[in-house]
mmCIF file of C-alpha atoms in Angstrom:
data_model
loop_
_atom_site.group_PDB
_atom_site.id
_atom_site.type_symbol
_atom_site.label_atom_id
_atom_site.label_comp_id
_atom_site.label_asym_id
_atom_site.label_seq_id
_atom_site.Cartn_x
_atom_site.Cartn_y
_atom_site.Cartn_z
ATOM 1 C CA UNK A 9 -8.868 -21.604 12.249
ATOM 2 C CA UNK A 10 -11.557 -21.190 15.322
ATOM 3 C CA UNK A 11 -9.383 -22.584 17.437
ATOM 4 C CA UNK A 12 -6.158 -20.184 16.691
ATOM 5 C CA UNK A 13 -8.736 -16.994 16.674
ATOM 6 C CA UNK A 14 -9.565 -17.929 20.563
ATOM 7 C CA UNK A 15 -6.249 -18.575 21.816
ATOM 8 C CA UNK A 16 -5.173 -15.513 20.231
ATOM 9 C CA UNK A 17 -8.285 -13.904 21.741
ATOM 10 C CA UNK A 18 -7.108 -15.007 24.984
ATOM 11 C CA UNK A 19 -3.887 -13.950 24.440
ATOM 12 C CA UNK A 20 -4.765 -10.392 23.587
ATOM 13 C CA UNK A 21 -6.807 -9.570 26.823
ATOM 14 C CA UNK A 22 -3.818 -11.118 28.968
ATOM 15 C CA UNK A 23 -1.461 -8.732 27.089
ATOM 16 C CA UNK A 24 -3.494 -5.356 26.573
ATOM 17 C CA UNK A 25 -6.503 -6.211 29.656
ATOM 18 C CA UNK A 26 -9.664 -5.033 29.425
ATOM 19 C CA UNK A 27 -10.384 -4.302 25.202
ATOM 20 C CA UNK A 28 -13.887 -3.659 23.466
ATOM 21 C CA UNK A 29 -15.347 -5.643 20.998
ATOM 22 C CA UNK A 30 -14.377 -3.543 18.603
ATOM 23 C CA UNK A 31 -11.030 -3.541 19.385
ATOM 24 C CA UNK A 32 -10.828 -6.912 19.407
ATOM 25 C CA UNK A 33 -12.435 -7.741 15.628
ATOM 26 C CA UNK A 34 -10.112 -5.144 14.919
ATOM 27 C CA UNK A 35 -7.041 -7.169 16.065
ATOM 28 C CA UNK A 36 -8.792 -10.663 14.976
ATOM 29 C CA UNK A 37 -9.624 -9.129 11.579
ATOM 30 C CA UNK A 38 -13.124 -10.077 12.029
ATOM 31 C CA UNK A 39 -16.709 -9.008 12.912
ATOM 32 C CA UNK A 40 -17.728 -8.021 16.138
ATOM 33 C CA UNK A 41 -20.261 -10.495 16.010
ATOM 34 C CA UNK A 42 -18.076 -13.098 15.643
ATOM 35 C CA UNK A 43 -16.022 -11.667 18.279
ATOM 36 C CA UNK A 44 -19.228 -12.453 20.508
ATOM 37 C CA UNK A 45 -19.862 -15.771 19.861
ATOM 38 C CA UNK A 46 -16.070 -16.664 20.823
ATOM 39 C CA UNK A 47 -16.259 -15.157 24.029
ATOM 40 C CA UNK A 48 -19.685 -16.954 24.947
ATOM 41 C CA UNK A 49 -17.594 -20.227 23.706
ATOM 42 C CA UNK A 50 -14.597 -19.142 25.770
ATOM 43 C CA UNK A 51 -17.068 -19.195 28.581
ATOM 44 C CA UNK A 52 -18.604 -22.376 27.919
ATOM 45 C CA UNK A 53 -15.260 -23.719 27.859
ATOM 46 C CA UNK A 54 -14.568 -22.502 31.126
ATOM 47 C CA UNK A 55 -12.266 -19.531 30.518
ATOM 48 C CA UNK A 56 -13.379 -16.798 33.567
ATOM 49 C CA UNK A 57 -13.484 -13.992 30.446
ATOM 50 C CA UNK A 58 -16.225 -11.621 31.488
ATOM 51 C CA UNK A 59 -17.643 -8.512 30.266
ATOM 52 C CA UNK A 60 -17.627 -4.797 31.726
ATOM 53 C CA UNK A 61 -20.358 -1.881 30.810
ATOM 54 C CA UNK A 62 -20.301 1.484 30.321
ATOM 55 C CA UNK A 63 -18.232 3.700 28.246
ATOM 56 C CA UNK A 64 -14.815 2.214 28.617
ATOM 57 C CA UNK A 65 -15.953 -1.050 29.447
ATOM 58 C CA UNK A 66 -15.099 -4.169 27.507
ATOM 59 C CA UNK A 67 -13.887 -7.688 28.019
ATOM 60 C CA UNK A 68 -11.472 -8.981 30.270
ATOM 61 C CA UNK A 69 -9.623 -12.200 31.860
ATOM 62 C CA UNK A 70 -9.716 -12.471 35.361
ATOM 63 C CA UNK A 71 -6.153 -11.407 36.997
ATOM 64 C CA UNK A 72 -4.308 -14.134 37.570
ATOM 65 C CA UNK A 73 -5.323 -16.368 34.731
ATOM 66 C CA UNK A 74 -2.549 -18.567 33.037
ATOM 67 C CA UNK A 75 -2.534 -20.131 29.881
ATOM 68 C CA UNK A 76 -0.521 -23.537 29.425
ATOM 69 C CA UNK A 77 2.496 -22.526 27.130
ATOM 70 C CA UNK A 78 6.090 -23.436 27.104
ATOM 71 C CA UNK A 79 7.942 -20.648 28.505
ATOM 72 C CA UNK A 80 10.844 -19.266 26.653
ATOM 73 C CA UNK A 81 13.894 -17.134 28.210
ATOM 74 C CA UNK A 82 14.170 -13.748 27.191
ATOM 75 C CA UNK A 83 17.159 -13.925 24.590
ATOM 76 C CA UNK A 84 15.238 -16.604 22.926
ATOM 77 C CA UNK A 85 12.172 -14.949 22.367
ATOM 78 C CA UNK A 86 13.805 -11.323 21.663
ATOM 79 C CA UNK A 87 15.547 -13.632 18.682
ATOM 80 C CA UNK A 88 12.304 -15.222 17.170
ATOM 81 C CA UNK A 89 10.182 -11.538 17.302
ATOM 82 C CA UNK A 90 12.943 -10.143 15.692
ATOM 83 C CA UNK A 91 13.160 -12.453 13.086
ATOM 84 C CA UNK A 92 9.397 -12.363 13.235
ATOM 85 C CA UNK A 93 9.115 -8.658 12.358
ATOM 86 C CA UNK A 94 11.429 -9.376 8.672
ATOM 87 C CA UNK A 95 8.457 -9.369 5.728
ATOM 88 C CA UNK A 96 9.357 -12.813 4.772
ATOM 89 C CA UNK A 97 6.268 -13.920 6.492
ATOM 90 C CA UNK A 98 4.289 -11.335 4.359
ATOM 91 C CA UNK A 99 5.666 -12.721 0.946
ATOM 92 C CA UNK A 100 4.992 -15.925 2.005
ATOM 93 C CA UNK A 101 1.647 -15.330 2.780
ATOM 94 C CA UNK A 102 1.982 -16.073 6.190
ATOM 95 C CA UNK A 103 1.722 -12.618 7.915
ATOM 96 C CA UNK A 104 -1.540 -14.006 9.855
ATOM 97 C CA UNK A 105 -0.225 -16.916 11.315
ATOM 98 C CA UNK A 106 3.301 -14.712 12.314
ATOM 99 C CA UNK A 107 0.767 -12.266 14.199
ATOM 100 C CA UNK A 108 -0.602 -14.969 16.198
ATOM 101 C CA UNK A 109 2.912 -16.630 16.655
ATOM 102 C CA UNK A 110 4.156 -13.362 17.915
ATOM 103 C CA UNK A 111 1.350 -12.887 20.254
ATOM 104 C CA UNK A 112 1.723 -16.485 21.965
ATOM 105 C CA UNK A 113 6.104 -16.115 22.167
ATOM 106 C CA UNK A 114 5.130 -12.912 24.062
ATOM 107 C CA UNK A 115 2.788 -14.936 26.340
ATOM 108 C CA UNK A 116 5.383 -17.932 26.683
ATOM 109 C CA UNK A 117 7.920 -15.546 28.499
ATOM 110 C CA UNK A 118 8.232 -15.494 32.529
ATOM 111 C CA UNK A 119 5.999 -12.194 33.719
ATOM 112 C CA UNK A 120 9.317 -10.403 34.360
ATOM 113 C CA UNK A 121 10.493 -10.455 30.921
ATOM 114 C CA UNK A 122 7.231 -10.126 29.055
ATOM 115 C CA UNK A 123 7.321 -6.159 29.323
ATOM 116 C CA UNK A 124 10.633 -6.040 27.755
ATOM 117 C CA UNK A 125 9.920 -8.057 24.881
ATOM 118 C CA UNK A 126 6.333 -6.222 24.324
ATOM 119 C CA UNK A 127 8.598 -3.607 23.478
ATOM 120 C CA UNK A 128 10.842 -4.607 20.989
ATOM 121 C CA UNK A 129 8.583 -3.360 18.364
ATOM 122 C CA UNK A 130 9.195 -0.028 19.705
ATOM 123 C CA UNK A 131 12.688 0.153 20.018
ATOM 124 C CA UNK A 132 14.095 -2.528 16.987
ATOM 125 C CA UNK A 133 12.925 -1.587 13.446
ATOM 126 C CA UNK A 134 13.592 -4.317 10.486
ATOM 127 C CA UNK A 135 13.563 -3.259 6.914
ATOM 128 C CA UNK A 136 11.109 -0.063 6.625
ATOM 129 C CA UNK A 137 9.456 0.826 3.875
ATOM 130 C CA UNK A 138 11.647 3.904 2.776
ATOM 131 C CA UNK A 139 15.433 4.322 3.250
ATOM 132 C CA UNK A 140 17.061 7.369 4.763
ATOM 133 C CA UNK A 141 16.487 10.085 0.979
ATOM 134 C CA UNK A 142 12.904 8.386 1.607
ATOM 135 C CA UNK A 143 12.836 6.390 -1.335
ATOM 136 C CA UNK A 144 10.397 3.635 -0.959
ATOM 137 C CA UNK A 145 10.703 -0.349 -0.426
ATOM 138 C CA UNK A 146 7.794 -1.902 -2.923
ATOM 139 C CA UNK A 147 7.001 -5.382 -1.904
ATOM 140 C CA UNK A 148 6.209 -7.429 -4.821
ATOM 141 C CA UNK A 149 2.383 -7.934 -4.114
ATOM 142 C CA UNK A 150 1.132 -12.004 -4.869
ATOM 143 C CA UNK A 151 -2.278 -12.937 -4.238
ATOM 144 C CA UNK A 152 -2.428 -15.019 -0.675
ATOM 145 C CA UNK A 153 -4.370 -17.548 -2.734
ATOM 146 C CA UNK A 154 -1.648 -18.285 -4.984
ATOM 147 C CA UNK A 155 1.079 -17.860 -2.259
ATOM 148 C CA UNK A 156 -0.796 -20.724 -0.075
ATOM 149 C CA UNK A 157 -1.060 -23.376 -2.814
ATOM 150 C CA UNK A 158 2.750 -23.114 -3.835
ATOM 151 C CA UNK A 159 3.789 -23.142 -0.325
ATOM 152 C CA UNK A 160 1.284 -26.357 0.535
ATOM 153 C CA UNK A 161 2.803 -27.875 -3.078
ATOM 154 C CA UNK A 162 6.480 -27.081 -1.781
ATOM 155 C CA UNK A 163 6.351 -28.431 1.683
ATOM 156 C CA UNK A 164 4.455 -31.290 1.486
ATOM 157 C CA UNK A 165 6.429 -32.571 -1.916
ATOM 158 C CA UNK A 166 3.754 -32.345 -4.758
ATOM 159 C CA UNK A 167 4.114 -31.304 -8.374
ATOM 160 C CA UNK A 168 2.281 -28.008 -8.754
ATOM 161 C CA UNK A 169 1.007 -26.655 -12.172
ATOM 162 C CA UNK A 170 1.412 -22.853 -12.699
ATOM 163 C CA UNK A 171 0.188 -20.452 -14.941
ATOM 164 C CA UNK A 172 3.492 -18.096 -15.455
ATOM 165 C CA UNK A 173 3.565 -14.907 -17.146
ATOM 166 C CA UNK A 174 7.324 -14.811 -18.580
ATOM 167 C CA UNK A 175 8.907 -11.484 -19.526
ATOM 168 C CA UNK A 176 7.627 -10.392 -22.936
ATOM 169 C CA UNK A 177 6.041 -13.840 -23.251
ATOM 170 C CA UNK A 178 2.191 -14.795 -23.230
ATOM 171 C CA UNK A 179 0.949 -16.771 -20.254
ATOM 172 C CA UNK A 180 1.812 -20.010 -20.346
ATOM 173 C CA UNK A 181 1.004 -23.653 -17.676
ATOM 174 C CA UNK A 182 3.428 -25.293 -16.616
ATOM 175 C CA UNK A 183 3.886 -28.498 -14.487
ATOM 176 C CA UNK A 184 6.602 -28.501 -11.985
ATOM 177 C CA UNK A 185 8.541 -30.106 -9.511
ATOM 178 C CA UNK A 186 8.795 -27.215 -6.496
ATOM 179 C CA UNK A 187 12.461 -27.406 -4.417
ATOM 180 C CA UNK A 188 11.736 -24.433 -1.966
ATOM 181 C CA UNK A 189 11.146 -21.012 -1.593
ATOM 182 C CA UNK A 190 13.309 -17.845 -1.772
ATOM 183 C CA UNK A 191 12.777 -14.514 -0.684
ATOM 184 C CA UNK A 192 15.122 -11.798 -1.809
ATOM 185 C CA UNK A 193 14.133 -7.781 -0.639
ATOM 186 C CA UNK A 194 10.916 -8.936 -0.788
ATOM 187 C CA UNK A 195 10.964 -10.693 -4.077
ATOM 188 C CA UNK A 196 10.024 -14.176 -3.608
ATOM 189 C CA UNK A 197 10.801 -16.684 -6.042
ATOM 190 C CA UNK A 198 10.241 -20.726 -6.564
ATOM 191 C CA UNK A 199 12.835 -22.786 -7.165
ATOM 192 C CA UNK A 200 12.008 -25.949 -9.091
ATOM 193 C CA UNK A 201 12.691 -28.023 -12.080
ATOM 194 C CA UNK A 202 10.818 -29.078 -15.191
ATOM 195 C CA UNK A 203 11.465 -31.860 -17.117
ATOM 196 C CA UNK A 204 14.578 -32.398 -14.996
ATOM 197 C CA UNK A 205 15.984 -29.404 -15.860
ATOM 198 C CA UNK A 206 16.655 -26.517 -12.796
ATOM 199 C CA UNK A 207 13.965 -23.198 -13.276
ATOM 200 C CA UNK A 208 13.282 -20.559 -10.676
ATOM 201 C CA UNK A 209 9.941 -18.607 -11.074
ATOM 202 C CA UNK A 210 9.426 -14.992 -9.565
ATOM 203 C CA UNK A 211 6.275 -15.532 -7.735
ATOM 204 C CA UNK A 212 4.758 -11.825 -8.691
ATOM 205 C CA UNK A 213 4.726 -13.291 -12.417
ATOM 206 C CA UNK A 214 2.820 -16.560 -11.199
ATOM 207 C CA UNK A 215 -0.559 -16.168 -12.615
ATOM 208 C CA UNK A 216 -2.815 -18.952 -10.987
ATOM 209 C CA UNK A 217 -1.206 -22.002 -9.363
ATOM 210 C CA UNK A 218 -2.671 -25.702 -8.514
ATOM 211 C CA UNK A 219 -1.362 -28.186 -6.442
ATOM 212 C CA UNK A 220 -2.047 -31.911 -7.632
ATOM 213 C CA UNK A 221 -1.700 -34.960 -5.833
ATOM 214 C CA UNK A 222 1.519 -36.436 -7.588
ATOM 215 C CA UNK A 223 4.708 -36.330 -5.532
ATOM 216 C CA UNK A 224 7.475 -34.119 -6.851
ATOM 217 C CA UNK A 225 10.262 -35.705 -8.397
ATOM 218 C CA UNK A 226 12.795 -33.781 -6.062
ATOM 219 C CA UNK A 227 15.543 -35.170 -3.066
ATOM 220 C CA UNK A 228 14.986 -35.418 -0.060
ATOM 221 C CA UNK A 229 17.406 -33.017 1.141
ATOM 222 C CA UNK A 230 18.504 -30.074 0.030
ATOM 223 C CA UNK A 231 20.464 -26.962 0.409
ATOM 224 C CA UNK A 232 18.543 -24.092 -0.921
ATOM 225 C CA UNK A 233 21.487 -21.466 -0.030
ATOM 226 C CA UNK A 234 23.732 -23.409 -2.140
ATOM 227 C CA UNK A 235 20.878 -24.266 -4.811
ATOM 228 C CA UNK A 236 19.957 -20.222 -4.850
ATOM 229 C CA UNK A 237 23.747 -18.960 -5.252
ATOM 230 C CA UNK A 238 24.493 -21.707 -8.118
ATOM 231 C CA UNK A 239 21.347 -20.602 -10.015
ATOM 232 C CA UNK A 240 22.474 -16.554 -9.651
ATOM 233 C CA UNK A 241 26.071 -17.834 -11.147
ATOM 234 C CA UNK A 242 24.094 -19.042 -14.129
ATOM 235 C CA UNK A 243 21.941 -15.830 -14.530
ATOM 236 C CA UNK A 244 24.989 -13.899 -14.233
ATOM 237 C CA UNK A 245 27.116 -15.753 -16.948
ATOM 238 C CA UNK A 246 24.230 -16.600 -19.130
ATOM 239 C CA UNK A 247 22.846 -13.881 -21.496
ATOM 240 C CA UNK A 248 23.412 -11.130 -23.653
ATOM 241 C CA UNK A 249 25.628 -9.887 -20.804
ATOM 242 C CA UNK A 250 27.533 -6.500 -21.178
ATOM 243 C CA UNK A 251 30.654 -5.511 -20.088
ATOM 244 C CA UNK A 252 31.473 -1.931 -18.834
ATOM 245 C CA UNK A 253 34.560 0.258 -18.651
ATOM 246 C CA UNK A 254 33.883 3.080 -16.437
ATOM 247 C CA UNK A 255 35.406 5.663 -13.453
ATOM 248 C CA UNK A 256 32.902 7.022 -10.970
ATOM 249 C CA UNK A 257 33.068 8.373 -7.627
ATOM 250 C CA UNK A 258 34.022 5.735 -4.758
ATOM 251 C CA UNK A 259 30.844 7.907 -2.846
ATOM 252 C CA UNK A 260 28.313 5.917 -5.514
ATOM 253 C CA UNK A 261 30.072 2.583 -5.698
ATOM 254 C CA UNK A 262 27.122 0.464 -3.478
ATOM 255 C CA UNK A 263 24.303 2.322 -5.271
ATOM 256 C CA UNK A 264 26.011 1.006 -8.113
ATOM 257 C CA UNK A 265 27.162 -2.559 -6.750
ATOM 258 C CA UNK A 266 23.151 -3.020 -6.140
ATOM 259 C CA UNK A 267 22.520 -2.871 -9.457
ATOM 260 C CA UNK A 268 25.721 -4.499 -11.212
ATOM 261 C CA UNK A 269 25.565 -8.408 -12.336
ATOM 262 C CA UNK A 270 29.306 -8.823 -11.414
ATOM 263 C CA UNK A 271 32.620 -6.769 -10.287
ATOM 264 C CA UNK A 272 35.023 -7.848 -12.364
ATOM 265 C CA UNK A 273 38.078 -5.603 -11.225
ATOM 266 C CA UNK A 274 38.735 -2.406 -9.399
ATOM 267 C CA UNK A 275 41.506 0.405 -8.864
ATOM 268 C CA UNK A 276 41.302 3.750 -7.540
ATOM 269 C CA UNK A 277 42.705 6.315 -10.818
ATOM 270 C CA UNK A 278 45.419 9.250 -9.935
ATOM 271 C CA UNK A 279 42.345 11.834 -9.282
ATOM 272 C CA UNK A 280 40.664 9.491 -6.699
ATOM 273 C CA UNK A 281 37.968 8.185 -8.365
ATOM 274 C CA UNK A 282 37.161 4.331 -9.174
ATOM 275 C CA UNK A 283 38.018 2.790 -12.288
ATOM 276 C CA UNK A 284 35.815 -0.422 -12.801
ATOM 277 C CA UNK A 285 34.840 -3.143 -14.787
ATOM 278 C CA UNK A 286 31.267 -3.842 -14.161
ATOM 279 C CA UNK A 287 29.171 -6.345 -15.932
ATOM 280 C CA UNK A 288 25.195 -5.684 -16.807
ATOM 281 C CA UNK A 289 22.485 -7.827 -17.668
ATOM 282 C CA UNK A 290 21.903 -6.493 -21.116
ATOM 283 C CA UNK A 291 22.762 -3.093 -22.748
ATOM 284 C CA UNK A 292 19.719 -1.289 -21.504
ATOM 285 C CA UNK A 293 20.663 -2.046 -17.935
ATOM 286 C CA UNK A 294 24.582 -0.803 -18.829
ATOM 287 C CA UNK A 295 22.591 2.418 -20.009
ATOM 288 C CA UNK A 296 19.699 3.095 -17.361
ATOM 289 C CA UNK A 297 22.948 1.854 -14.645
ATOM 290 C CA UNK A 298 25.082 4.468 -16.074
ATOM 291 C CA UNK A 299 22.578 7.059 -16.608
ATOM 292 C CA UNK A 300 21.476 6.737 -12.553
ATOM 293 C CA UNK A 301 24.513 7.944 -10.983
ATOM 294 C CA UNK A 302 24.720 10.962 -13.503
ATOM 295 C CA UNK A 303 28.011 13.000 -13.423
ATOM 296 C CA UNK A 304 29.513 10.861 -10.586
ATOM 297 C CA UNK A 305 30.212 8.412 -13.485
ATOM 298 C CA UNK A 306 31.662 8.002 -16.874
ATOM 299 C CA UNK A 307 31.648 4.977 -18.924
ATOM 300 C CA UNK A 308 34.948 4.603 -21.020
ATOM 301 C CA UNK A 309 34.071 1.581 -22.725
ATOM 302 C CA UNK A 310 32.446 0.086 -25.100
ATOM 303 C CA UNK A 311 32.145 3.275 -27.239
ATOM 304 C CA UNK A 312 28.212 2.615 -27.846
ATOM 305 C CA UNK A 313 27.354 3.343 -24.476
ATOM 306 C CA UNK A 314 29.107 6.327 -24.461
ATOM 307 C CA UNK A 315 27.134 7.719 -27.776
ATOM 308 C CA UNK A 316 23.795 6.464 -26.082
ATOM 309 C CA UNK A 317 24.373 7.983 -23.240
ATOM 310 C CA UNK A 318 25.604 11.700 -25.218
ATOM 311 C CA UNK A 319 22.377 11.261 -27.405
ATOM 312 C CA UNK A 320 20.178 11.182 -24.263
ATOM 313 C CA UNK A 321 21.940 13.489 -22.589
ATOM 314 C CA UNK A 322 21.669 16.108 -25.814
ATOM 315 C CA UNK A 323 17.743 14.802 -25.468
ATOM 316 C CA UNK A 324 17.029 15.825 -22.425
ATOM 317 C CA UNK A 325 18.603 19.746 -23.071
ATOM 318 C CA UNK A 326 16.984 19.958 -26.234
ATOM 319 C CA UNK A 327 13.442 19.345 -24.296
ATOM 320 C CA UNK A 328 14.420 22.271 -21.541
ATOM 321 C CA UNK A 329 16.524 24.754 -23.904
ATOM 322 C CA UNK A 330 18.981 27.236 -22.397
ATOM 323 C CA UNK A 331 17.470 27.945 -18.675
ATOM 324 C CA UNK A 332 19.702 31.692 -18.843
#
């Protein structure tokens, strides 16, 4: 860890120049102290960082100083900063380590180029925290503890034991064999079996995790796309699923497709509005679904959901009365 914290050290004065200690335990996400003792070992080591006084002094490399990296063209490090700047990293636990990454593809770029791609954080935004009416992007938070034993349990092929919290169920261990990790608008979830049979986990339910020494009883190879869309076949066909009649207005259809299980056909009614057949996980998705997208929407069928959605709708006047 040492060792990463001075290159990135280094790193950071070539970049920015001269910086104060501060500054720097700022970026390094530790003391100034520590920030201290790693430039007197920088020194030691031979590394001409030296210090300036006075207000806006600091420390700083002297110009001309190169560190031994393989250089990357421009294209290919614009491609790995964008895909750098996507939160995967962040549900994986590995937001550190993509910080220093980013810092040495920067570095690795000829000195005409490394301007340009300084900058893509200024001028490329991936996946913000609120969309355009401002509603917000929750990341599923996962303790960096727990995050760093599944990953070490996935990659290098172990069983891992989990404490999971299923819905409505009590905690419960588990022993596993881990396949890989998926990470879906920042919900992360392990794929794995138990007992030979397939499971996938959401890691924000994961309560503690361990990862023993047996190897995983898992191939080689394999292809998690393919793995992840066969599992999401059986979560949509498995269930007490429910089938929807409804028309709504085409304006609302992909607020509603990110919520629907499956599209199971669509036409476009004489007054111009969509008439669909949507399926839902269970009746109170069908309802909360329906109930989203207001008076864009009506559901025709099955009569149930139209008398639960009436009764709440009668609800809700009751509670304000006549607003004349």
């Amino acid at each position: 860890m040492r060792a990463d914290r001075l290159v990135s050290l280094v790193l950071l004065l070539r970049q920015r120049g001269r910086l104060s200690a501060t500054t720097l335990a700022r970026e390094l996400e530790v003391s100034t102290r520590t920030v201290l003792r790693d430039i007197d070992a920088l020194s030691a080591a031979g590394v001409p960082v030296y210090a300036e006084r006075g207000r806006h002094g600091g420390f700083a490399l002297l110009p001309g100083f190169q560190t031994e990296l393989t250089g990357l063209n421009h294209d290919e490090a614009l491609a790995l900063l964008v895909a750098g700047s996507r939160r995967g990293a962040q549900v994986f636990g590995l937001g550190s380590a993509l910080a220093s990454a980013m810092l040495k593809v920067v570095d690795a770029l000829p000195e005409s180029h490394r301007g340009a791609a300084a900058g893509v954080a200024e001028r490329l935004l991936i996946d913000p925290e609120t969309d355009l009416l401002s509603r917000r992007v929750v990341a599923e938070e996962v303790p960096d503890t727990i995050v760093t034993e599944i990953r070490r349990a996935v990659l290098a092929g172990h069983k891992l034991r989990i404490r999971y919290a299923a819905a409505d169920q009590a905690p419960k261990w588990r022993t596993v064999d881990p396949i890989g990790l998926v990470t879906v608008r920042d919900q992360a979830y392990l794929l794995a079996t138990r007992s030979g049979a397939d499971r996938t986990y959401r890691l924000s339910r994961v309560l503690a995790a361990e990862e023993l020494a047996e190897p995983a009883q898992r191939p080689d190879r394999v292809d998690l796309d393919r793995a992840w869309q066969e599992r999401g076949t059986r979560f949509r066909t498995g269930g007490d699923q429910v089938a929807v009649l409804m028309r709504m207005n085409p304006a609302r259809r992909e607020e509603l497709m990110d919520t629907a299980l499956a599209l199971r056909a669509e036409e476009t009614d004489a007054g111009g509005w969509l008439r669909l057949e949507v399926t839902f996980q269970d009746a109170r998705h069908a309802a909360w679904a329906l109930w989203q997208l207001g008076t864009d929407a009506e559901a025709l069928a099955p009569q149930w959901l139209r008398v639960s959605l009436c009764d709440r709708a009668a609800a809700i006047a009751r509670r304000y009365g006549d607003p004349r």
